[in-house]
mmCIF file of C-alpha atoms in Angstrom:
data_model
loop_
_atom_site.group_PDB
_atom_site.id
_atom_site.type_symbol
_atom_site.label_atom_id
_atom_site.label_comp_id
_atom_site.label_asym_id
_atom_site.label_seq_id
_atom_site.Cartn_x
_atom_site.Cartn_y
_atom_site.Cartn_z
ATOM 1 C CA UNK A 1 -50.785 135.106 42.761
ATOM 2 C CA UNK A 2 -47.578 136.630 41.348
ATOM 3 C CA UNK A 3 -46.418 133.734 39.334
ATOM 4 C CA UNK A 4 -46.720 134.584 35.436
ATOM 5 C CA UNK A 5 -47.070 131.039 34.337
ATOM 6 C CA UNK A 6 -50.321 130.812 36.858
ATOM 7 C CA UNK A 7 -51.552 134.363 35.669
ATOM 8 C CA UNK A 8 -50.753 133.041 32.053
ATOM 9 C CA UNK A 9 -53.261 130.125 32.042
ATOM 10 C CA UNK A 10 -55.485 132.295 34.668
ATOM 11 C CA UNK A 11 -55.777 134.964 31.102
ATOM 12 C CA UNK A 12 -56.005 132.315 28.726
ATOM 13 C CA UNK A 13 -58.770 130.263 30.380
ATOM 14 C CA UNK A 14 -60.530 133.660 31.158
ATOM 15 C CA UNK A 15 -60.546 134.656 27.793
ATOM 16 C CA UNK A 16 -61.667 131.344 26.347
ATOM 17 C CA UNK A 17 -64.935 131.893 28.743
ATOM 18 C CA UNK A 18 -65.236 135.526 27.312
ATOM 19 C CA UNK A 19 -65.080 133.736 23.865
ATOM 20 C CA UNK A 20 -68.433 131.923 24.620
ATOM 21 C CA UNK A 21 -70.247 134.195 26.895
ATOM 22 C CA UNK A 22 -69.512 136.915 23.471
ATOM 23 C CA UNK A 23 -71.666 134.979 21.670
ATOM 24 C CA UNK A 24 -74.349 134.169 24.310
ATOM 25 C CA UNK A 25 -74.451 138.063 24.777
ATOM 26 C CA UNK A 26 -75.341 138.834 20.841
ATOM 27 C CA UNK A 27 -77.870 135.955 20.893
ATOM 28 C CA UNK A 28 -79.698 137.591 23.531
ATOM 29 C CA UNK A 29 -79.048 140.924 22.077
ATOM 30 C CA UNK A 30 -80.556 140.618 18.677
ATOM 31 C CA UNK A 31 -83.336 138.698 20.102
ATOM 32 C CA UNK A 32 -82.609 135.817 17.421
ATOM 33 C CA UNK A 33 -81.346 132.777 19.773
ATOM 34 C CA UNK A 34 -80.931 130.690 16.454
ATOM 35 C CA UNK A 35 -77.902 132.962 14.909
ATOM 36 C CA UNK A 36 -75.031 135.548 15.074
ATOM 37 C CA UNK A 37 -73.795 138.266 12.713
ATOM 38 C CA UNK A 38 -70.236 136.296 13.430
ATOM 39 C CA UNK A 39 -68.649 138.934 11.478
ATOM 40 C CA UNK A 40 -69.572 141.478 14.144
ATOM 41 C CA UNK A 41 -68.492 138.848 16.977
ATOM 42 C CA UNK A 42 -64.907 138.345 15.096
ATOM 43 C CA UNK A 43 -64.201 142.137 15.389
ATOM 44 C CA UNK A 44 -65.372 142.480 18.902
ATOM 45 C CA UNK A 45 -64.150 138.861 20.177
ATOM 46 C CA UNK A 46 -60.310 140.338 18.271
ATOM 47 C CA UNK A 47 -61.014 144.087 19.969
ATOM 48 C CA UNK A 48 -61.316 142.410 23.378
ATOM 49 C CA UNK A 49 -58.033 140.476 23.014
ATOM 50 C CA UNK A 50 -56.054 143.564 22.079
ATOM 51 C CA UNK A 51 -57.490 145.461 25.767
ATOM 52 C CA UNK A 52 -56.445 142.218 27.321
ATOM 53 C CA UNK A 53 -52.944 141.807 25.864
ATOM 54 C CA UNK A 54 -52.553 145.147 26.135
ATOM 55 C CA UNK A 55 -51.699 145.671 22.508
ATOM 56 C CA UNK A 56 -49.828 149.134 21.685
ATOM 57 C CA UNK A 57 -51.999 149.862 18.375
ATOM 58 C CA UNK A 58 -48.965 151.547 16.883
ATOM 59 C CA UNK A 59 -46.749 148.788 16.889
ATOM 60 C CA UNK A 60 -49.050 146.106 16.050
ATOM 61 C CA UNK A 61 -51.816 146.764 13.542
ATOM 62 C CA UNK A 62 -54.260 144.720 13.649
ATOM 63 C CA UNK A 63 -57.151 144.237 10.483
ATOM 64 C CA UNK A 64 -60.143 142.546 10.650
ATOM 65 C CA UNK A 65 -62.242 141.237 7.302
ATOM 66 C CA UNK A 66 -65.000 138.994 8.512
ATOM 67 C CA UNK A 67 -68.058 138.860 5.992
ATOM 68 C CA UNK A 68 -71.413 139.750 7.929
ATOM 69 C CA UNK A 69 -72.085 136.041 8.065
ATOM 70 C CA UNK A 70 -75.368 134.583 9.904
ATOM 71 C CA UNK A 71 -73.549 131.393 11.797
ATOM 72 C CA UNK A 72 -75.612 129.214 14.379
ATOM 73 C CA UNK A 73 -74.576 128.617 18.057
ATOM 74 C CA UNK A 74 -73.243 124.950 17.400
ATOM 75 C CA UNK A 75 -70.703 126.577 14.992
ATOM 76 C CA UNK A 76 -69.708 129.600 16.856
ATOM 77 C CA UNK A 77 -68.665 128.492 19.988
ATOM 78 C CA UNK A 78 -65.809 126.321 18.091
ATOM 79 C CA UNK A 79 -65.053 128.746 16.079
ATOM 80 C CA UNK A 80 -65.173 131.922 18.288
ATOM 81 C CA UNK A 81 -62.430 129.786 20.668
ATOM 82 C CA UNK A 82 -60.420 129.105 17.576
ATOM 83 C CA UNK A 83 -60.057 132.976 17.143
ATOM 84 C CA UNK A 84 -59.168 133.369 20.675
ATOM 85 C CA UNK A 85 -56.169 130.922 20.375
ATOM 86 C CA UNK A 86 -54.686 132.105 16.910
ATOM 87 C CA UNK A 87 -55.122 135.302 18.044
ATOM 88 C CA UNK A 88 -53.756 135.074 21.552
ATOM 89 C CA UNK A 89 -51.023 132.780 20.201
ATOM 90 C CA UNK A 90 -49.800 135.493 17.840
ATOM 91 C CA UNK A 91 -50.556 138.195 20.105
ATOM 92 C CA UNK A 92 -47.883 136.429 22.475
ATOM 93 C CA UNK A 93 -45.790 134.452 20.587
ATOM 94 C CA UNK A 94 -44.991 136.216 17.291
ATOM 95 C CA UNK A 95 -43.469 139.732 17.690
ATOM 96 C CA UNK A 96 -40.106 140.416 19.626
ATOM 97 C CA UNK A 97 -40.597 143.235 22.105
ATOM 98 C CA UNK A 98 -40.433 146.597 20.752
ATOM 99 C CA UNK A 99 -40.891 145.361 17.093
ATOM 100 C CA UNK A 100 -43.690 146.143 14.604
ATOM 101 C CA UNK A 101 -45.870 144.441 12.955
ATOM 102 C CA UNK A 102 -49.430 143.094 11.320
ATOM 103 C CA UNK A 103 -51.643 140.489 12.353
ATOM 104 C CA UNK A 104 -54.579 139.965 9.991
ATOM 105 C CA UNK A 105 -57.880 138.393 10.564
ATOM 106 C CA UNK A 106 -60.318 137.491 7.720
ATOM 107 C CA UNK A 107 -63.466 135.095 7.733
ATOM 108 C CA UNK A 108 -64.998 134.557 4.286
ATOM 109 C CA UNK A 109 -67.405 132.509 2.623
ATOM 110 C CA UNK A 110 -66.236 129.681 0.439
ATOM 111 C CA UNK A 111 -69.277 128.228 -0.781
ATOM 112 C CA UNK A 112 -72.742 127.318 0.990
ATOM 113 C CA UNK A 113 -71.898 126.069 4.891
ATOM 114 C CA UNK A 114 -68.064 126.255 3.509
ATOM 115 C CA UNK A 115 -66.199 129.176 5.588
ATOM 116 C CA UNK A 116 -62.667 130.153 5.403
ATOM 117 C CA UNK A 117 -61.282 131.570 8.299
ATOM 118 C CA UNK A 118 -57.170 132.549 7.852
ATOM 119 C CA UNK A 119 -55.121 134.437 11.087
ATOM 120 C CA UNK A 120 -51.950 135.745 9.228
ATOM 121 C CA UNK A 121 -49.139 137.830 11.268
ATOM 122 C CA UNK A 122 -45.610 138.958 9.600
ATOM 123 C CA UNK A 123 -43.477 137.876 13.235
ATOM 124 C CA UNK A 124 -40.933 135.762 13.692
ATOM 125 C CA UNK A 125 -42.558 132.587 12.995
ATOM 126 C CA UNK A 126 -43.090 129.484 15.069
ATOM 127 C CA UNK A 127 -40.113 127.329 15.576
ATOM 128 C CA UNK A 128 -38.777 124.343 14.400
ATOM 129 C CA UNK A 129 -39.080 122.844 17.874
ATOM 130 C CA UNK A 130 -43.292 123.648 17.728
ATOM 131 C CA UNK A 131 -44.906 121.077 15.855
ATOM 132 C CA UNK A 132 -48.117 122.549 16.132
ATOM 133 C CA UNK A 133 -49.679 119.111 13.553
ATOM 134 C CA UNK A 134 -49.186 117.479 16.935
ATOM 135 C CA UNK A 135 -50.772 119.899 19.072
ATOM 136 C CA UNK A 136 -47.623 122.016 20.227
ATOM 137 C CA UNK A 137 -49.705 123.669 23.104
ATOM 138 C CA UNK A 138 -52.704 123.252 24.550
ATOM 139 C CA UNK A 139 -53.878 125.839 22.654
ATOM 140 C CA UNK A 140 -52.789 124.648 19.078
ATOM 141 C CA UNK A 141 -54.711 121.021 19.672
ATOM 142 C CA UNK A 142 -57.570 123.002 21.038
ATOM 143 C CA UNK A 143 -57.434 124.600 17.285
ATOM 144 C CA UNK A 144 -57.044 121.079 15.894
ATOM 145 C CA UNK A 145 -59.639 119.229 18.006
ATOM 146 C CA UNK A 146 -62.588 122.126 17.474
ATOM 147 C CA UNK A 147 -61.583 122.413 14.003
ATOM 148 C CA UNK A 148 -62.366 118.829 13.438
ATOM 149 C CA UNK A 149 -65.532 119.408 15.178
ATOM 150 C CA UNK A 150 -66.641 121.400 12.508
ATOM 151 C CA UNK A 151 -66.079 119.213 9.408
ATOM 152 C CA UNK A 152 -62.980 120.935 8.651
ATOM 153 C CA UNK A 153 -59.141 121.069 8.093
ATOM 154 C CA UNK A 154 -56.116 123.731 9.181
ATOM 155 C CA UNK A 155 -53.300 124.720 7.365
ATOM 156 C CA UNK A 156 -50.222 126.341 8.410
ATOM 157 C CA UNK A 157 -47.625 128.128 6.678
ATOM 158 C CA UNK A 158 -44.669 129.638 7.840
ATOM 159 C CA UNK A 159 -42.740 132.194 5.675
ATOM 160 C CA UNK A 160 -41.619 135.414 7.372
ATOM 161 C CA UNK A 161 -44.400 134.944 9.505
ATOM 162 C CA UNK A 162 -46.814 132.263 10.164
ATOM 163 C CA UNK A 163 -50.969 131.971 9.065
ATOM 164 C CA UNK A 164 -53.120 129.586 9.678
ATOM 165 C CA UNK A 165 -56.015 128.872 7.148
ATOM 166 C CA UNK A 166 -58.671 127.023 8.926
ATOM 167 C CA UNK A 167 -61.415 125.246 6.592
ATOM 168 C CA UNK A 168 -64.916 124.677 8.380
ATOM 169 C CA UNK A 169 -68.303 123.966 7.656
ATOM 170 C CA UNK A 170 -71.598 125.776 9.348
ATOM 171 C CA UNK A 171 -72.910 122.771 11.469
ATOM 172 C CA UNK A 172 -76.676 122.822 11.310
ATOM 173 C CA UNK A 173 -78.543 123.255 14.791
ATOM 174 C CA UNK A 174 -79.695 119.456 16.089
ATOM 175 C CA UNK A 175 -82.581 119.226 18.791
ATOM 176 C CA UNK A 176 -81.680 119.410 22.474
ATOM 177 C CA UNK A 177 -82.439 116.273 24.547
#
């Protein structure tokens, strides 16, 4: 097909799958099927989006911090499609064509099973109209929804820019039935 909208959701439900199968890929790869280095999956899940959005590195510079944290498979998956749509939201939404500008990504610990994740760009900030509390895209109550799945809150702040600080706890494995 030729219509954006259709290759719009066609990208974004692509790279949601890419999201998980990431993480399914450095399970098997490290031979521990309990845990990931999630720091390592956070730069390479954020390195994929830029090929896919084909992001000019010169006009948007992109950082990663991400703390070479050991997270489980139950608290991965939410969080590793959280990424996807901050990222992808700000990789769409917040810079006019032809401008520079930053998008930062950091994951950090905030105490024990207490993680801090915060996706920070200097754009032009989300609208008025986008009440993003009440889920302004499908995207934005995916955030919401997983984020609650994890024991945790988001905050958003807009000033010359917007950045979402997402709260979470590590969810600890529980036996398949």
């Amino acid at each position: 097909t030729e219509d954006p909208a259709v290759l719009s959701i066609l990208t974004e439900s692509r790279n949601r799958v890419k999201s998980i199968a990431l993480i399914h890929e450095k399970l098997y790869r490290t031979g521990d099927l309990g845990e990931i280095d999630f720091g390592d999956y956070v730069r390479d899940l954020v390195s994929d989006l830029l090929r896919t959005y084909r992001i000019d590195h010169e006009r948007i510079r992109v950082s990663t911090h991400a703390e070479p944290v050991g997270i489980n498979i139950d608290t991965a998956i939410p969080c590793g499609l959280i990424i996807n749509e901050l990222v992808s939201n700000a990789f769409k939404h917040a810079f006019k064509p032809g401008e520079e500008g930053n998008l930062q990504i950091e994951l950090v610990a905030e105490g024990e099973d207490e993680y801090l994740l915060t996706v920070e760009d200097d754009g032009i900030g989300m609208g008025a109209e986008v009440n993003w509390e009440e889920g302004g895209s499908v995207g934005l109550r995916l955030v919401k929804d997983l984020t609650q799945q994890l024991e945790g809150y988001v905050e958003c702040e807009m000033n010359g820019g917007t950045r979402f600080k997402v709260h979470f706890r590590r969810l600890h494995y529980r036996e398949r039935e």
